Amino acid sequence: MKKRTIRLAGIDLDGTLLNDNKQLCAGAAETIAAAAARGIYIVPITGRPFAGIPACIRALPEIEYYICSNGAQIIDAETEQALYSFTIPNGECREIMAVLRQLGCVFEPFACGWGYTEQAIFDGYMQQYGGTPLEEYVVASRRIIDCVDDVFEMGETAVDDFFVTCPDGAVRDRLLDALEQLGDLQYCCMGDRFLEITQRGADKGTAMAVLCRRLGIDIAETVAFGDGDNDILLLKKAGLAVAMGNALPAVKQCADLITSANNDNGVCEILKAL
């Protein structure tokens, strides 16, 4: 690998910096501290809302910024306030929810760093993920409310993204067609039934570019790490794109380098080499 100047490392969390137990691998905290000491900004870039950032990441004093909700928010770690938000307006959110209900989809709006969840949905998550490494994330990132409509009755609340579960692949295809008619939206599909809906332009790569401009960093002086479909635009934007060994084939195809898997500390392997 060529020697190059790197001033910012944008790192996905799940499946990338975090191992399958949703923790840092041994030695990762020390590697991150060493990189920061050399002047490299370490920036977690995740689909999680800010409330869902795990304790092992929040405990790293070197992290100054988070990019959350797939690029819809940039958060200042010290103040925990949004420096940048790119959200779906309140009126469009109501239209989206009407379509989701018509198609029989289960959904959660994420706004202001939280996921808003009805009790039945939360109970289903706990039945599925209780006692697993994902339980901490589900509990920390959700607020339970009687009806998600209540979120939009409070002034002009806008949404960072919607997480949607479709009954089957055919319904998801119908939803994608409907979204094209609703406005300036984009989506990221996961598996056969799941997707996330955001405002067009709210993606990890765009948010990293915004943060680079704020910090006076040339985008060519960045490295990005990822494993999933929602990391592709991030990798395409970065000066150096790194796919994890466990990444999807499409992610590996757009990477400059492929490192070891998340369970084998692949991020730190590259950080040390750089």
Short mmCIF file of C-alpha atoms in Angstrom, two decimals:
data_model
loop_
_atom_site.label_atom_id
_atom_site.label_comp_id
_atom_site.label_asym_id
_atom_site.label_seq_id
_atom_site.Cartn_x
_atom_site.Cartn_y
_atom_site.Cartn_z
CA MET A 1 0.00 0.00 0.00
CA LYS A 2 1.38 3.41 -0.99
CA LYS A 3 2.25 5.90 1.70
CA ARG A 4 -0.33 8.67 1.62
CA THR A 5 -1.55 11.57 3.71
CA ILE A 6 -4.71 10.67 5.63
CA ARG A 7 -6.40 13.31 7.77
CA LEU A 8 -9.79 11.72 8.36
CA ALA A 9 -10.97 8.11 8.69
CA GLY A 10 -14.70 7.54 8.19
CA ILE A 11 -15.60 4.19 9.73
CA ASP A 12 -18.88 2.30 9.65
CA LEU A 13 -19.73 0.57 12.94
CA ASP A 14 -21.80 -2.61 12.59
CA GLY A 15 -19.91 -5.24 10.63
CA THR A 16 -16.90 -2.93 10.35
CA LEU A 17 -15.36 -1.37 13.47
CA LEU A 18 -17.56 -3.46 15.78
CA ASN A 19 -17.21 -7.23 15.87
CA ASP A 20 -20.22 -9.52 15.79
CA ASN A 21 -20.63 -9.09 19.56
CA LYS A 22 -21.03 -5.32 18.95
CA GLN A 23 -17.75 -4.59 20.73
CA LEU A 24 -14.29 -3.37 19.73
CA CYS A 25 -11.69 -6.02 19.04
CA ALA A 26 -8.69 -6.19 21.38
CA GLY A 27 -6.26 -3.36 20.69
CA ALA A 28 -8.70 -1.28 18.64
CA ALA A 29 -8.98 1.52 21.20
CA GLU A 30 -5.19 1.83 21.32
CA THR A 31 -4.92 1.92 17.52
CA ILE A 32 -7.58 4.65 17.32
CA ALA A 33 -5.75 6.67 19.99
CA ALA A 34 -2.48 6.34 18.06
CA ALA A 35 -4.12 7.45 14.81
CA ALA A 36 -5.71 10.47 16.51
CA ALA A 37 -2.35 11.38 18.06
CA ARG A 38 -0.98 11.61 14.52
CA GLY A 39 -3.66 14.13 13.60
CA ILE A 40 -6.23 11.81 11.99
CA TYR A 41 -9.88 12.51 12.78
CA ILE A 42 -11.62 9.21 13.59
CA VAL A 43 -15.27 9.59 12.61
CA PRO A 44 -17.84 6.81 13.16
CA ILE A 45 -20.27 6.89 10.21
CA THR A 46 -23.28 4.75 10.97
CA GLY A 47 -26.88 4.01 10.16
CA ARG A 48 -27.60 4.12 13.87
CA PRO A 49 -29.22 7.21 15.41
CA PHE A 50 -27.06 9.10 17.86
CA ALA A 51 -28.81 7.49 20.85
CA GLY A 52 -27.78 4.09 19.48
CA ILE A 53 -24.02 4.72 19.49
CA PRO A 54 -22.69 1.92 21.74
CA ALA A 55 -20.93 2.64 25.02
CA CYS A 56 -17.61 1.23 23.78
CA ILE A 57 -17.53 3.91 21.04
CA ARG A 58 -18.76 6.77 23.24
CA ALA A 59 -15.95 5.94 25.67
CA LEU A 60 -13.27 6.82 23.10
CA PRO A 61 -12.10 10.35 24.01
CA GLU A 62 -10.48 10.86 20.60
CA ILE A 63 -13.79 10.96 18.72
CA GLU A 64 -14.93 14.54 18.08
CA TYR A 65 -17.71 13.94 15.53
CA TYR A 66 -20.27 11.29 14.66
CA ILE A 67 -22.16 10.91 11.39
CA CYS A 68 -25.46 9.20 12.22
CA SER A 69 -28.66 7.96 10.58
CA ASN A 70 -26.89 7.13 7.32
CA GLY A 71 -25.64 10.68 6.88
CA ALA A 72 -28.74 12.61 7.94
CA GLN A 73 -26.93 14.11 10.94
CA ILE A 74 -23.43 15.22 11.93
CA ILE A 75 -23.13 15.35 15.72
CA ASP A 76 -20.56 17.22 17.80
CA ALA A 77 -19.37 14.68 20.38
CA GLU A 78 -18.71 17.28 23.08
CA THR A 79 -22.03 19.11 22.92
CA GLU A 80 -24.08 16.20 21.52
CA GLN A 81 -25.76 18.73 19.24
CA ALA A 82 -26.34 18.42 15.49
CA LEU A 83 -23.97 20.49 13.37
CA TYR A 84 -25.78 19.40 10.21
CA SER A 85 -29.17 17.82 9.53
CA PHE A 86 -30.65 16.73 6.23
CA THR A 87 -34.13 15.53 7.04
CA ILE A 88 -37.46 14.63 5.44
CA PRO A 89 -39.95 17.50 6.01
CA ASN A 90 -42.95 16.93 8.23
CA GLY A 91 -45.53 17.01 5.42
CA GLU A 92 -43.66 14.46 3.30
CA CYS A 93 -43.31 12.21 6.35
CA ARG A 94 -47.08 12.03 6.69
CA GLU A 95 -47.42 11.09 3.02
CA ILE A 96 -44.81 8.35 3.41
CA MET A 97 -46.58 6.93 6.46
CA ALA A 98 -49.88 6.82 4.61
CA VAL A 99 -48.29 4.74 1.84
CA LEU A 100 -46.52 2.45 4.32
CA ARG A 101 -49.77 1.75 6.13
CA GLN A 102 -51.65 1.15 2.89
CA LEU A 103 -49.07 -1.49 1.94
CA GLY A 104 -49.11 -3.13 5.37
CA CYS A 105 -45.50 -2.26 6.23
CA VAL A 106 -44.10 -2.00 9.74
CA PHE A 107 -42.04 1.16 10.18
CA GLU A 108 -40.22 3.38 12.65
CA PRO A 109 -39.41 7.08 12.16
CA PHE A 110 -36.02 8.21 13.44
CA ALA A 111 -35.84 11.86 14.47
CA CYS A 112 -33.60 14.01 16.68
CA GLY A 113 -31.29 11.08 17.38
CA TRP A 114 -33.97 8.57 18.45
CA GLY A 115 -36.11 5.86 16.93
CA TYR A 116 -39.81 6.16 17.81
CA THR A 117 -41.45 2.79 18.27
CA GLU A 118 -44.86 1.52 19.22
CA GLN A 119 -44.98 -1.01 22.03
CA ALA A 120 -45.91 -3.99 19.87
CA ILE A 121 -42.94 -3.38 17.57
CA PHE A 122 -40.57 -2.97 20.51
CA ASP A 123 -41.88 -6.18 22.09
CA GLY A 124 -41.22 -8.01 18.84
CA TYR A 125 -37.64 -6.72 18.81
CA MET A 126 -37.08 -7.87 22.38
CA GLN A 127 -38.48 -11.28 21.57
CA GLN A 128 -36.07 -11.54 18.65
CA TYR A 129 -32.99 -9.77 20.02
CA GLY A 130 -33.30 -10.00 23.81
CA GLY A 131 -30.19 -11.64 25.23
CA THR A 132 -28.21 -11.04 22.03
CA PRO A 133 -25.54 -8.40 21.28
CA LEU A 134 -28.24 -6.28 19.59
CA GLU A 135 -30.33 -5.86 22.74
CA GLU A 136 -28.23 -2.92 23.99
CA TYR A 137 -28.71 -1.09 20.70
CA VAL A 138 -32.48 -1.65 20.52
CA VAL A 139 -33.05 -0.51 24.11
CA ALA A 140 -30.71 2.49 23.94
CA SER A 141 -31.92 3.83 20.61
CA ARG A 142 -35.73 3.62 20.92
CA ARG A 143 -38.40 5.67 22.61
CA ILE A 144 -41.72 3.88 23.02
CA ILE A 145 -44.83 5.91 22.17
CA ASP A 146 -48.52 5.07 21.84
CA CYS A 147 -48.67 5.96 18.14
CA VAL A 148 -45.94 7.17 15.79
CA ASP A 149 -48.31 9.85 14.53
CA ASP A 150 -47.76 11.62 17.85
CA VAL A 151 -44.21 12.43 16.75
CA PHE A 152 -45.55 14.60 13.95
CA GLU A 153 -48.13 16.41 16.04
CA MET A 154 -45.33 18.16 17.93
CA GLY A 155 -44.67 21.21 15.75
CA GLU A 156 -42.72 20.64 12.57
CA THR A 157 -40.77 17.53 13.53
CA ALA A 158 -38.78 16.24 10.56
CA VAL A 159 -37.43 12.71 10.16
CA ASP A 160 -33.84 11.61 9.67
CA ASP A 161 -34.96 8.31 8.18
CA PHE A 162 -37.64 5.63 8.23
CA PHE A 163 -36.72 2.02 8.93
CA VAL A 164 -39.26 -0.18 7.13
CA THR A 165 -40.08 -3.88 7.25
CA CYS A 166 -42.20 -5.08 4.32
CA PRO A 167 -44.38 -8.21 4.45
CA ASP A 168 -42.49 -9.67 1.47
CA GLY A 169 -40.33 -8.75 -1.51
CA ALA A 170 -43.31 -8.06 -3.77
CA VAL A 171 -44.64 -5.43 -1.37
CA ARG A 172 -41.21 -3.87 -1.14
CA ASP A 173 -41.11 -3.54 -4.93
CA ARG A 174 -44.50 -1.79 -4.84
CA LEU A 175 -43.21 0.52 -2.13
CA LEU A 176 -40.16 1.45 -4.19
CA ASP A 177 -42.43 2.41 -7.09
CA ALA A 178 -44.57 4.52 -4.76
CA LEU A 179 -41.56 6.32 -3.29
CA GLU A 180 -40.56 7.49 -6.75
CA GLN A 181 -43.85 9.41 -6.90
CA LEU A 182 -43.64 10.96 -3.44
CA GLY A 183 -40.80 13.43 -3.83
CA ASP A 184 -37.10 13.89 -3.45
CA LEU A 185 -36.44 10.66 -1.54
CA GLN A 186 -33.90 7.89 -1.69
CA TYR A 187 -33.73 4.45 -0.12
CA CYS A 188 -31.29 1.72 0.79
CA CYS A 189 -32.45 -1.90 0.62
CA MET A 190 -31.29 -4.52 3.09
CA GLY A 191 -32.12 -8.16 2.52
CA ASP A 192 -35.41 -9.04 0.83
CA ARG A 193 -37.85 -7.13 3.05
CA PHE A 194 -36.08 -4.23 4.72
CA LEU A 195 -35.18 -0.73 3.62
CA GLU A 196 -34.37 2.72 4.95
CA ILE A 197 -35.89 5.86 3.47
CA THR A 198 -34.04 9.19 3.64
CA GLN A 199 -34.14 12.56 1.93
CA ARG A 200 -32.25 12.43 -1.37
CA GLY A 201 -28.69 13.53 -0.70
CA ALA A 202 -28.68 12.28 2.90
CA ASP A 203 -26.02 9.60 2.62
CA LYS A 204 -22.79 8.74 4.38
CA GLY A 205 -20.55 9.98 1.59
CA THR A 206 -22.22 13.38 1.31
CA ALA A 207 -22.11 13.87 5.07
CA MET A 208 -18.41 13.02 5.19
CA ALA A 209 -17.76 15.58 2.43
CA VAL A 210 -19.69 18.21 4.43
CA LEU A 211 -17.62 17.47 7.54
CA CYS A 212 -14.39 17.63 5.52
CA ARG A 213 -15.30 21.07 4.22
CA ARG A 214 -16.05 22.21 7.76
CA LEU A 215 -12.64 20.95 8.93
CA GLY A 216 -10.73 22.20 5.89
CA ILE A 217 -9.78 18.70 4.76
CA ASP A 218 -9.43 17.67 1.12
CA ILE A 219 -11.69 14.67 0.47
CA ALA A 220 -8.68 12.99 -1.17
CA GLU A 221 -7.10 12.87 2.29
CA THR A 222 -9.74 10.51 3.66
CA VAL A 223 -10.03 6.78 4.11
CA ALA A 224 -13.42 5.07 4.51
CA PHE A 225 -14.29 1.59 5.76
CA GLY A 226 -17.53 -0.31 5.22
CA ASP A 227 -19.28 -3.62 4.69
CA GLY A 228 -22.89 -2.97 3.59
CA ASP A 229 -24.94 -1.42 0.80
CA ASN A 230 -25.35 1.81 2.76
CA ASP A 231 -21.55 2.20 2.75
CA ILE A 232 -21.14 2.21 -1.03
CA LEU A 233 -21.62 5.96 -1.50
CA LEU A 234 -19.22 6.55 1.39
CA LEU A 235 -16.52 4.42 -0.21
CA LYS A 236 -17.04 6.04 -3.59
CA LYS A 237 -16.52 9.49 -2.05
CA ALA A 238 -13.37 8.68 -0.04
CA GLY A 239 -9.80 9.13 -1.16
CA LEU A 240 -9.09 5.53 -0.17
CA ALA A 241 -11.95 3.01 -0.04
CA VAL A 242 -11.57 -0.09 2.14
CA ALA A 243 -14.04 -2.99 2.22
CA MET A 244 -14.08 -5.45 5.07
CA GLY A 245 -13.38 -9.11 4.44
CA ASN A 246 -16.99 -9.79 5.47
CA ALA A 247 -18.39 -7.08 3.15
CA LEU A 248 -21.04 -7.72 0.51
CA PRO A 249 -19.69 -8.42 -3.00
CA ALA A 250 -20.99 -5.07 -4.29
CA VAL A 251 -19.05 -3.25 -1.57
CA LYS A 252 -15.85 -5.09 -2.39
CA GLN A 253 -16.25 -4.20 -6.06
CA CYS A 254 -16.08 -0.47 -5.33
CA ALA A 255 -13.15 -0.68 -2.89
CA ASP A 256 -9.48 0.08 -3.45
CA LEU A 257 -8.48 -2.40 -0.76
CA ILE A 258 -10.02 -5.37 1.04
CA THR A 259 -8.94 -5.86 4.64
CA SER A 260 -9.60 -8.59 7.18
CA ALA A 261 -13.08 -9.18 8.55
CA ASN A 262 -14.62 -7.16 11.38
CA ASN A 263 -14.02 -10.01 13.84
CA ASP A 264 -10.32 -9.92 12.92
CA ASN A 265 -9.80 -6.18 13.52
CA GLY A 266 -9.57 -5.36 9.82
CA VAL A 267 -10.01 -1.60 10.34
CA CYS A 268 -7.00 -1.41 12.64
CA GLU A 269 -4.95 -3.48 10.21
CA ILE A 270 -5.26 -0.67 7.66
CA LEU A 271 -4.97 2.19 10.15
CA LYS A 272 -1.66 0.77 11.36
CA ALA A 273 -0.39 0.38 7.80
CA LEU A 274 -1.31 3.99 7.00
#
